[in-house]
mmCIF file of C-alpha atoms in Angstrom:
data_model
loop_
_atom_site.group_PDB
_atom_site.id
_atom_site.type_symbol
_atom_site.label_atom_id
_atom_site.label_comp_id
_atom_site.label_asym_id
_atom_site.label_seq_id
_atom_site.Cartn_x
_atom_site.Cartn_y
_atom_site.Cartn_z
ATOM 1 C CA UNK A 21 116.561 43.263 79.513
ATOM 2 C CA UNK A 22 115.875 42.247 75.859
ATOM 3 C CA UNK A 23 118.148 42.799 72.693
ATOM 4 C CA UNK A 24 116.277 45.751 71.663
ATOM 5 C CA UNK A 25 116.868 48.023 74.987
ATOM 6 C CA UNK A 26 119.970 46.923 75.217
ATOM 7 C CA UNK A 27 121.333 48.287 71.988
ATOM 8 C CA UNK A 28 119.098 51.332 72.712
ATOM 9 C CA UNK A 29 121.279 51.835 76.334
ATOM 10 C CA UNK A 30 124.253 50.872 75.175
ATOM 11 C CA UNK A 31 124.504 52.490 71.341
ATOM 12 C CA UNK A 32 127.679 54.231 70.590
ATOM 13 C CA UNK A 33 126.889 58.144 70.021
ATOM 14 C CA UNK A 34 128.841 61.282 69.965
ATOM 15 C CA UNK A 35 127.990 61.981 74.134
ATOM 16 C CA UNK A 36 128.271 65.608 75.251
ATOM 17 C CA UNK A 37 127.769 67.397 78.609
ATOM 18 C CA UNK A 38 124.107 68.806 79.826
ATOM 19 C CA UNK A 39 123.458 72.489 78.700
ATOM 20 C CA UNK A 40 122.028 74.748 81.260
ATOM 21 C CA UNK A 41 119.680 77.700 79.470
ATOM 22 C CA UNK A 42 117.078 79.952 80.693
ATOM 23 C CA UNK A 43 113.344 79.839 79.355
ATOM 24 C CA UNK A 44 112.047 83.634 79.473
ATOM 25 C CA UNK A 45 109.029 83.678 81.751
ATOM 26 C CA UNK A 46 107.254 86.127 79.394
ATOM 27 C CA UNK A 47 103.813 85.354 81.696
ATOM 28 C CA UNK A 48 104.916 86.645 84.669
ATOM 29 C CA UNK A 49 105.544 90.529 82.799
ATOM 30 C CA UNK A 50 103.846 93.189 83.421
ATOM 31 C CA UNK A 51 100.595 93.919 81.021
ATOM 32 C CA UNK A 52 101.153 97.609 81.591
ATOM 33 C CA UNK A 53 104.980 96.967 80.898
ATOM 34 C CA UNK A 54 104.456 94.964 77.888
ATOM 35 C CA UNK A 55 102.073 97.415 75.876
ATOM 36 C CA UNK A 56 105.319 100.227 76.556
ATOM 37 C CA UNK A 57 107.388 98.223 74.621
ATOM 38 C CA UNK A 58 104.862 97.292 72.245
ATOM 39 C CA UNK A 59 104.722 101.039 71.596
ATOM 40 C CA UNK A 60 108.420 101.673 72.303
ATOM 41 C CA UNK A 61 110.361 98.903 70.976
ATOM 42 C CA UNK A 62 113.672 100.779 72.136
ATOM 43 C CA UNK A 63 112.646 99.994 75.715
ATOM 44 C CA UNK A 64 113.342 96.063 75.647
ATOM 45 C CA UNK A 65 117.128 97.233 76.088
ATOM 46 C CA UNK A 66 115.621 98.044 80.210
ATOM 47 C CA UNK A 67 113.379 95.018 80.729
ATOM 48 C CA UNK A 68 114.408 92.457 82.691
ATOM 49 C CA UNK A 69 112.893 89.102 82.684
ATOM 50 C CA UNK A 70 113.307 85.888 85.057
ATOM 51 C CA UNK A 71 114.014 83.316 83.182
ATOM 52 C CA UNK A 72 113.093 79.354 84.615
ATOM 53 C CA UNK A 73 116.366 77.278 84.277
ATOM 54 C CA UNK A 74 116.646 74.136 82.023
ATOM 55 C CA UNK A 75 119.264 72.183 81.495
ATOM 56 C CA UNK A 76 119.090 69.910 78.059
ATOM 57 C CA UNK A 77 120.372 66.821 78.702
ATOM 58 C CA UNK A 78 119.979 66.152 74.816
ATOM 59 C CA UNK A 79 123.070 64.117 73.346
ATOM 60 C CA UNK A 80 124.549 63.388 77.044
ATOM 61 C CA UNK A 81 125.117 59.764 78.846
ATOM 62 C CA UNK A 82 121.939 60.254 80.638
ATOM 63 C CA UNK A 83 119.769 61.004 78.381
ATOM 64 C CA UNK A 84 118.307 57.470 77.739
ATOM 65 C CA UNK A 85 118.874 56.001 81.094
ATOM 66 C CA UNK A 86 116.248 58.402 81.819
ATOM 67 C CA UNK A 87 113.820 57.508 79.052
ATOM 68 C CA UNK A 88 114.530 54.140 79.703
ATOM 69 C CA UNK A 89 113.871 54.666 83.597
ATOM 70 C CA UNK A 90 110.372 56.745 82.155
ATOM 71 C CA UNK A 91 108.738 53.932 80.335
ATOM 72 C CA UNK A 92 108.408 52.782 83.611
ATOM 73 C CA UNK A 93 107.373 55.984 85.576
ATOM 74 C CA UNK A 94 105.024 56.774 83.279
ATOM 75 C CA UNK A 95 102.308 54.298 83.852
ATOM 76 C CA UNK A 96 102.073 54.457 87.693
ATOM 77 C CA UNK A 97 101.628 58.781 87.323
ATOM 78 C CA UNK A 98 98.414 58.117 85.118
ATOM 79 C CA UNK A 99 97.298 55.537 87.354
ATOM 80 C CA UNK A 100 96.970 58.029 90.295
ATOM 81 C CA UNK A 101 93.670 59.368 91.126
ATOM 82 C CA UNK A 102 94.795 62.953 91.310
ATOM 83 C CA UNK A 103 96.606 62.915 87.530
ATOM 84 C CA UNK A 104 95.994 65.678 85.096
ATOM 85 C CA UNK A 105 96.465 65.120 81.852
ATOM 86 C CA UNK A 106 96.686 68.707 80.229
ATOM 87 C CA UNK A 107 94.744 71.864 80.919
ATOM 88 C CA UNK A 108 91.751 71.044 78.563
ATOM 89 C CA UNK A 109 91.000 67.831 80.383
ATOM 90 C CA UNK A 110 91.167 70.417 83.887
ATOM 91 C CA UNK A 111 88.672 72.605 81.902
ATOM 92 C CA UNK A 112 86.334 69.755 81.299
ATOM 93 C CA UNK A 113 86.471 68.538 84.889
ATOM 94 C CA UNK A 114 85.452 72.016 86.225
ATOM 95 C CA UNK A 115 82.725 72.590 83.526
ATOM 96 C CA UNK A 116 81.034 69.200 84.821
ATOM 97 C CA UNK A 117 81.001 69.876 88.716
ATOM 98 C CA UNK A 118 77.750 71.733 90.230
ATOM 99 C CA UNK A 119 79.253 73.300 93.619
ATOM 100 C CA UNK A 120 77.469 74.952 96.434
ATOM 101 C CA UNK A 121 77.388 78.845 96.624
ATOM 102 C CA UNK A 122 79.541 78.859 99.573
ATOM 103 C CA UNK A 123 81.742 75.999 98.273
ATOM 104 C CA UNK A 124 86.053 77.228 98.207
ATOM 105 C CA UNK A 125 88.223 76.613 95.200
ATOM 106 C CA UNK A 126 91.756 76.443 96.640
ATOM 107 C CA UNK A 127 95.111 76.046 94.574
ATOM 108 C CA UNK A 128 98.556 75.087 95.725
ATOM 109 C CA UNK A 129 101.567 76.097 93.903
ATOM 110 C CA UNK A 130 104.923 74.129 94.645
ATOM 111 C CA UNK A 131 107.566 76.364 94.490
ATOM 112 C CA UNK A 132 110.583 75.478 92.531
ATOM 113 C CA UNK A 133 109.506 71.616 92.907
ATOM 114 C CA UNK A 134 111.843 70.686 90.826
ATOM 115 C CA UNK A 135 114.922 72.361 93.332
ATOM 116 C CA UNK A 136 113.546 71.261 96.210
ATOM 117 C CA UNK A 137 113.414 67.985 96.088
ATOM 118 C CA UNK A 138 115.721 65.710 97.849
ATOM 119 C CA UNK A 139 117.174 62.493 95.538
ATOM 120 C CA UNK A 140 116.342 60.346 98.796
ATOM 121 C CA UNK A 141 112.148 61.272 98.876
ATOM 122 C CA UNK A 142 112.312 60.842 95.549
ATOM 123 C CA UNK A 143 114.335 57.577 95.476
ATOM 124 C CA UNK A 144 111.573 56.704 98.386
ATOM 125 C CA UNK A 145 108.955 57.666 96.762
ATOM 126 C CA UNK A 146 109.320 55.091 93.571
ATOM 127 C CA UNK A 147 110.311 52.441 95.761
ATOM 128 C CA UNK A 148 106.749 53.282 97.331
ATOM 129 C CA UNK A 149 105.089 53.405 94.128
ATOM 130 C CA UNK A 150 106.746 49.909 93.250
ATOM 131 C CA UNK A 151 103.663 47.713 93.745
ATOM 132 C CA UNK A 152 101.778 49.923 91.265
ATOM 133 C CA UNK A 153 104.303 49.710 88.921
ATOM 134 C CA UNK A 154 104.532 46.084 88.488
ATOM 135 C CA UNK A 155 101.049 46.176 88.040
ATOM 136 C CA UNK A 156 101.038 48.441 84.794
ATOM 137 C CA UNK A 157 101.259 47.049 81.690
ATOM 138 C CA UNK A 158 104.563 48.268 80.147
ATOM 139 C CA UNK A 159 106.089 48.273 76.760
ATOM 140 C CA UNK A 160 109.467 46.571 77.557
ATOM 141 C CA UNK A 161 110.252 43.942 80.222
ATOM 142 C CA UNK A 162 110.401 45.506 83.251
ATOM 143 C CA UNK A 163 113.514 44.926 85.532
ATOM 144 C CA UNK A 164 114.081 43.884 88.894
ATOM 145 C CA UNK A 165 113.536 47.491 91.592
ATOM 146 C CA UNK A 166 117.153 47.171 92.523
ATOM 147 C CA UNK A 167 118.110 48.071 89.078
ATOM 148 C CA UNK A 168 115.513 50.444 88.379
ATOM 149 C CA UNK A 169 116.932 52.158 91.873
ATOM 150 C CA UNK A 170 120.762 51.901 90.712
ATOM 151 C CA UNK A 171 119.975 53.441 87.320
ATOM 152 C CA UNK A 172 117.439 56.150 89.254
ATOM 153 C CA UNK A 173 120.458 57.125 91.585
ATOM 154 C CA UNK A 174 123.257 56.905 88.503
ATOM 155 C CA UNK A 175 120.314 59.540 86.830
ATOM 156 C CA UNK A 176 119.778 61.382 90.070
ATOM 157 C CA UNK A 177 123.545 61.859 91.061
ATOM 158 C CA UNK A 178 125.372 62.413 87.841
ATOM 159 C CA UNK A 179 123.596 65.689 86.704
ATOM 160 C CA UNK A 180 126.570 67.652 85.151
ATOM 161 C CA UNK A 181 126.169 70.382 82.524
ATOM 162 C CA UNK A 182 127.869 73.260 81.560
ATOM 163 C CA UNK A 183 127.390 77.041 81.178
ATOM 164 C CA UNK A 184 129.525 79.596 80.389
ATOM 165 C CA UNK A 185 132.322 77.747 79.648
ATOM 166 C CA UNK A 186 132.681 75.592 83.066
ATOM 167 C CA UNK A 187 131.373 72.461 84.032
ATOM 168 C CA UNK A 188 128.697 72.237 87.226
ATOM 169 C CA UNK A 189 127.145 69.409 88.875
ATOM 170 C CA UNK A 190 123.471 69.805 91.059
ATOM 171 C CA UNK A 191 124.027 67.972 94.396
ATOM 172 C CA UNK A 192 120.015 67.835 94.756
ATOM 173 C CA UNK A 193 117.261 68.101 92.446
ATOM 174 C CA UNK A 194 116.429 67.155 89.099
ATOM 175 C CA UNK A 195 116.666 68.893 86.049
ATOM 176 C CA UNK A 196 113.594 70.070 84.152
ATOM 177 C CA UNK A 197 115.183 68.476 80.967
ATOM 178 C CA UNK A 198 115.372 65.482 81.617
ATOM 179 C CA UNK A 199 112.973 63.266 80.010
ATOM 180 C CA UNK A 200 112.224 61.616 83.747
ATOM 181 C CA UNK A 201 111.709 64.515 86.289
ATOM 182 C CA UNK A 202 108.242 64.800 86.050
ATOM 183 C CA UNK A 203 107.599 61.582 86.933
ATOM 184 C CA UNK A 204 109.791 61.026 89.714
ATOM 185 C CA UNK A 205 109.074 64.541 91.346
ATOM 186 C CA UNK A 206 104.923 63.545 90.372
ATOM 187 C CA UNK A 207 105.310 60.439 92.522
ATOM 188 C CA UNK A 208 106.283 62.266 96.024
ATOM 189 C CA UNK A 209 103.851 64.790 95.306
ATOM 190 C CA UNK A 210 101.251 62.177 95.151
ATOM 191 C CA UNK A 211 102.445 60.977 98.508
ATOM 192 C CA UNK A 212 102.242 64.165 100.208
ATOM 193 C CA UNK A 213 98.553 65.051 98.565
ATOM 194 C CA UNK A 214 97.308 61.354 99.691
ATOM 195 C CA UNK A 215 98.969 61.375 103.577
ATOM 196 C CA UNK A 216 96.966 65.040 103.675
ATOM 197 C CA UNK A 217 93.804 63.690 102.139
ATOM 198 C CA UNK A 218 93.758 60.288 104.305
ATOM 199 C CA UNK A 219 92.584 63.144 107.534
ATOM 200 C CA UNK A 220 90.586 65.829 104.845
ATOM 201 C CA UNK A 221 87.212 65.991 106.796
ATOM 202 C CA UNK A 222 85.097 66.823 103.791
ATOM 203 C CA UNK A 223 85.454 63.733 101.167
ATOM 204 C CA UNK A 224 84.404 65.892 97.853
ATOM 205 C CA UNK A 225 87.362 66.661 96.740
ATOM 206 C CA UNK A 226 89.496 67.325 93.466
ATOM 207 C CA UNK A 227 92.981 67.561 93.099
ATOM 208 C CA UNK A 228 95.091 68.521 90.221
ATOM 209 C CA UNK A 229 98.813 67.923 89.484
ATOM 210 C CA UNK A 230 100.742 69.363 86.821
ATOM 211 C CA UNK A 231 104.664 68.174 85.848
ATOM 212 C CA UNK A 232 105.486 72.019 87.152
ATOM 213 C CA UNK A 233 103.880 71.824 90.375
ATOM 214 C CA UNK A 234 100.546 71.155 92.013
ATOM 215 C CA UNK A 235 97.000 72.344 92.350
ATOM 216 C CA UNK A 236 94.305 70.939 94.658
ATOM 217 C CA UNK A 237 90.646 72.759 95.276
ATOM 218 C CA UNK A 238 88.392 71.315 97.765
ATOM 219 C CA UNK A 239 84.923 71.710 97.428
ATOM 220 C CA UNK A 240 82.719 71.869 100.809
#
């Protein structure tokens, strides 16, 4: 580790605990629902929306252990065949292909990815990933995997915030605030895709992840 990281790591800052909010899922309303209020503003009072937990880890211990861990994450995501950068570059791939009438666009949607996950698949799945890490070219001097897999569990088991007054702590999971969870949860969903893929009969395929989930369409 050189000077510069660790100052970064070890800086002395005001720390506080993880926040847990809710993001209003405004999408997922109904149109019909929406243009009432629109015209009845007075109706909001009976609306209820879901709302897709975050919890900010902004200001806490982990919150640069996690960048730190994500210079590092980074690099082996965009190297994977099945990366996505943003919706536009999705747009441009579709605009491109020339598909057969008959041809079937599936998606996939992985529900609460985030949740689900176990910190063992995705401790797993970076120590998989390791050989195309140390390939990457990366900003700072990569360590040695056992640390990169003590500071990944320190991340992975130490997820405390607090709402409402009292402190909680996940016991599986990642949060979606935190710098590194895409990453991490990317990397066992490109395992997954490629152990289906190695026995997909038809070999034109496209697949698409996302850092919320993942969508895959097959063209025959």
């Amino acid at each position: 580790m050189d000077e510069i990281t660790f100052k970064y790591l070890s800086a002395k800052r005001d720390l506080k605990p993880g926040r847990l909010y809710l993001l209003p899922k405004l999408h997922k309303l109904d149109p019909e629902l929406i243009e009432s209020v629109q015209q009845n503003p007075t109706l909001y009072k009976n609306v209820r929306i879901q709302g897709r937990p975050i919890v900010s880890l902004s200001g806490t211990v982990l919150e640069r252990i996690g960048q730190y861990l994500d210079k590092f994450m980074l690099p082996a995501v965009l190297k994977q065949e099945t990366h996505l950068r943003d919706s536009l570059e999705f747009i441009n791939i579709i605009e491109k292909l020339q598909v057969k009438p008959d041809a079937y666009l599936v998606s996939f949607d992985i529900k609460e990815m985030y949740n689900n996950m176990s910190h063992v698949e995705m401790i797993d799945a970076v120590k998989h990933a390791w050989p195309t890490i140390i390939k990457c070219k990366h900003t700072i001097l990569l360590p040695p995997l056992r640390y990169i897999l003590e500071l990944l569990k320190i991340v992975l088991e130490n997820n405390e915030f607090m709402f409402n007054g009292k402190f909680y702590k996940t016991s599986t999971g990642v949060p979606m605030g935190n710098s590194l969870s895409p990453e991490i949860t990317d990397l066992r969903v490109y395992e997954v895709l490629n152990s289906i893929l190695r026995t997909f009969q038809h070999k034109q395929k496209y697949q698409v992840s996302t850092g919320l989930g993942t969508m895959a369409f097959y063209l025959q």
